[in-house]
């Protein structure tokens, strides 16, 4: 790297809370020499978080399969033959039993997912009962229920929901390649409702869906330009499921995934960057590199909605090898997002 390039690189590491991230600027970050990029992301990570603390979340599907949407990555769409067993919205007791186990295993947050385009008004009573009951266990609560109608975000907040997960999925210009049943703007509209209701935002996307690097940069720029930035940013690596349109997607090189984590960390310095789906296919070394690059949250538990996740024992072993510990009130060092 030349001195001129170094100067340019320092110029493109702005304070994101005050600076707009263009796709070009994010692309320039991607182009930083790999080890330099990881080093800089690690520095940003240390400014805002305890790098030894990993936030653990557990994800449970509370309504599975039969979704009318056509997300090209998703085995829960009713349009694809993937062998997923449909399951109606679970009862409160079933969810609570799982939430208690998650808590006993160190999870601080319990995330609940429902395979809907969005909840119907008639679903809300049971959903809010579930949220209240999980919250009463002393866990942080997160829900991912799809597009929200007016007033629903307020109902969820009132029930005790802390976070709403609603991913941007992919770059705006790539959106129609992956999903045709909704638009990128529909996602933004629900995110606006969620923020207005005072919920925290969990919002990320998926890489490895045949997108270009520029489109990956477009996804990260879209996330980083949300104002305020999301408190949680799950970065998923596509899990290719037979029967879905993306089952044969081209593999993404591991370095490109790690770069994406680093770029997310630099552009969203105060957000939890979560290593999410796809971790089962990652080596321990690759996961360690992701933690170095600023990932500080994982899904913990052997299932992610309907796809696999590393065994909890394996996670505990990896965390022990890397001297990482579950995040607690005591070891947390985080600045609130203004
Ligand atoms: S990702 Fe969500 S909205 Fe899309 S098909 Fe799957 S369950 Fe439905």
Short mmCIF file of N, CA, C and O and ligand atoms in Angstrom, two decimals, residues 63 65-78 80 114-118 144-147 169 179 181-182 187 206 305, ligand 1:
data_model
loop_
_atom_site.label_atom_id
_atom_site.label_comp_id
_atom_site.label_asym_id
_atom_site.label_seq_id
_atom_site.Cartn_x
_atom_site.Cartn_y
_atom_site.Cartn_z
N UNK A 63 -43.37 -20.28 15.26
CA UNK A 63 -44.35 -20.67 14.23
C UNK A 63 -43.53 -21.01 12.98
O UNK A 63 -42.78 -20.16 12.48
N UNK A 65 -42.67 -22.67 9.12
CA UNK A 65 -43.06 -23.12 7.78
C UNK A 65 -44.34 -22.51 7.25
O UNK A 65 -45.02 -21.71 7.91
N UNK A 66 -44.64 -22.83 6.00
CA UNK A 66 -45.90 -22.41 5.40
C UNK A 66 -45.98 -20.92 5.13
O UNK A 66 -47.08 -20.35 5.02
N UNK A 67 -44.83 -20.26 4.98
CA UNK A 67 -44.84 -18.81 4.79
C UNK A 67 -45.18 -18.47 3.33
O UNK A 67 -44.65 -19.09 2.41
N UNK A 68 -46.05 -17.48 3.11
CA UNK A 68 -46.44 -17.14 1.74
C UNK A 68 -45.36 -16.37 0.96
O UNK A 68 -45.47 -16.24 -0.26
N UNK A 69 -44.33 -15.89 1.66
CA UNK A 69 -43.29 -15.11 0.97
C UNK A 69 -42.39 -16.03 0.15
O UNK A 69 -42.37 -17.26 0.36
N UNK A 70 -41.60 -15.43 -0.74
CA UNK A 70 -40.76 -16.28 -1.61
C UNK A 70 -39.26 -15.99 -1.47
O UNK A 70 -38.52 -16.09 -2.45
N UNK A 71 -38.82 -15.68 -0.25
CA UNK A 71 -37.40 -15.40 -0.03
C UNK A 71 -36.57 -16.58 -0.55
O UNK A 71 -36.76 -17.71 -0.08
N UNK A 72 -35.67 -16.29 -1.47
CA UNK A 72 -34.96 -17.35 -2.19
C UNK A 72 -34.02 -18.18 -1.34
O UNK A 72 -33.54 -19.23 -1.77
N UNK A 73 -33.75 -17.72 -0.13
CA UNK A 73 -32.83 -18.42 0.77
C UNK A 73 -33.55 -19.26 1.81
O UNK A 73 -32.93 -19.96 2.59
N UNK A 74 -34.90 -19.16 1.85
CA UNK A 74 -35.60 -19.62 3.05
C UNK A 74 -36.34 -20.95 2.88
O UNK A 74 -37.23 -21.08 2.04
N UNK A 75 -35.98 -21.94 3.70
CA UNK A 75 -36.67 -23.24 3.62
C UNK A 75 -38.09 -23.21 4.19
O UNK A 75 -38.81 -24.20 4.08
N UNK A 76 -38.47 -22.08 4.78
CA UNK A 76 -39.82 -22.01 5.39
C UNK A 76 -40.88 -21.46 4.44
O UNK A 76 -42.05 -21.38 4.78
N UNK A 77 -40.46 -21.08 3.25
CA UNK A 77 -41.43 -20.60 2.27
C UNK A 77 -42.29 -21.78 1.81
O UNK A 77 -41.77 -22.86 1.50
N UNK A 78 -43.60 -21.53 1.73
CA UNK A 78 -44.52 -22.60 1.29
C UNK A 78 -44.31 -22.93 -0.18
O UNK A 78 -44.81 -23.94 -0.68
N UNK A 80 -41.47 -23.70 -1.69
CA UNK A 80 -40.36 -24.61 -1.98
C UNK A 80 -40.54 -25.93 -1.23
O UNK A 80 -41.05 -25.95 -0.11
N UNK A 114 -41.23 -16.10 13.77
CA UNK A 114 -42.46 -16.70 13.23
C UNK A 114 -42.43 -16.54 11.71
O UNK A 114 -42.16 -15.46 11.20
N UNK A 115 -42.72 -17.63 11.02
CA UNK A 115 -42.69 -17.62 9.55
C UNK A 115 -43.99 -17.05 9.00
O UNK A 115 -44.92 -17.79 8.67
N UNK A 116 -44.05 -15.75 8.97
CA UNK A 116 -45.20 -15.03 8.44
C UNK A 116 -44.72 -13.96 7.48
O UNK A 116 -43.59 -13.47 7.62
N UNK A 117 -45.61 -13.54 6.57
CA UNK A 117 -45.32 -12.27 5.87
C UNK A 117 -45.33 -11.16 6.94
O UNK A 117 -44.55 -10.24 6.92
N UNK A 118 -46.25 -11.32 7.86
CA UNK A 118 -46.37 -10.43 9.02
C UNK A 118 -47.47 -10.99 9.88
O UNK A 118 -48.32 -11.77 9.40
N UNK A 144 -39.01 -11.68 15.67
CA UNK A 144 -38.89 -11.48 14.23
C UNK A 144 -40.14 -12.10 13.60
O UNK A 144 -40.28 -13.31 13.48
N UNK A 145 -41.08 -11.22 13.31
CA UNK A 145 -42.40 -11.68 12.89
C UNK A 145 -42.79 -11.14 11.51
O UNK A 145 -43.94 -11.30 11.10
N UNK A 146 -41.87 -10.47 10.84
CA UNK A 146 -42.17 -9.96 9.49
C UNK A 146 -42.70 -8.53 9.50
O UNK A 146 -42.49 -7.77 10.46
N UNK A 147 -43.39 -8.20 8.43
CA UNK A 147 -43.87 -6.82 8.26
C UNK A 147 -44.96 -6.51 9.29
O UNK A 147 -45.84 -7.35 9.52
N UNK A 169 -31.88 -7.93 4.45
CA UNK A 169 -31.63 -9.09 3.57
C UNK A 169 -30.44 -8.91 2.66
O UNK A 169 -29.46 -9.62 2.73
N UNK A 179 -36.07 -11.79 -3.57
CA UNK A 179 -37.45 -11.81 -3.06
C UNK A 179 -38.33 -11.01 -4.01
O UNK A 179 -37.98 -9.88 -4.36
N UNK A 181 -41.91 -10.96 -3.39
CA UNK A 181 -43.21 -10.72 -2.74
C UNK A 181 -43.23 -9.47 -1.85
O UNK A 181 -44.26 -9.16 -1.25
N UNK A 182 -42.12 -8.80 -1.72
CA UNK A 182 -42.11 -7.52 -1.01
C UNK A 182 -40.94 -6.70 -1.54
O UNK A 182 -40.09 -7.22 -2.27
N UNK A 187 -39.44 -3.14 3.97
CA UNK A 187 -38.61 -3.41 5.15
C UNK A 187 -38.34 -2.11 5.90
O UNK A 187 -38.45 -2.04 7.12
N UNK A 206 -27.84 -11.05 4.69
CA UNK A 206 -27.24 -12.34 4.33
C UNK A 206 -26.24 -12.11 3.20
O UNK A 206 -26.53 -11.36 2.27
N UNK A 305 -33.91 -21.38 13.89
CA UNK A 305 -35.22 -21.57 13.27
C UNK A 305 -35.33 -23.00 12.75
O UNK A 305 -35.73 -23.88 13.48
S1 LIG B 1 -37.49 -15.43 5.46
FE1 LIG B 1 -39.31 -15.06 6.68
S2 LIG B 1 -40.66 -13.98 5.29
FE2 LIG B 1 -39.12 -14.98 3.98
S3 LIG B 1 -40.04 -16.96 3.43
FE3 LIG B 1 -38.80 -17.26 5.27
S4 LIG B 1 -40.22 -17.09 6.97
FE4 LIG B 1 -41.19 -16.17 5.19
#
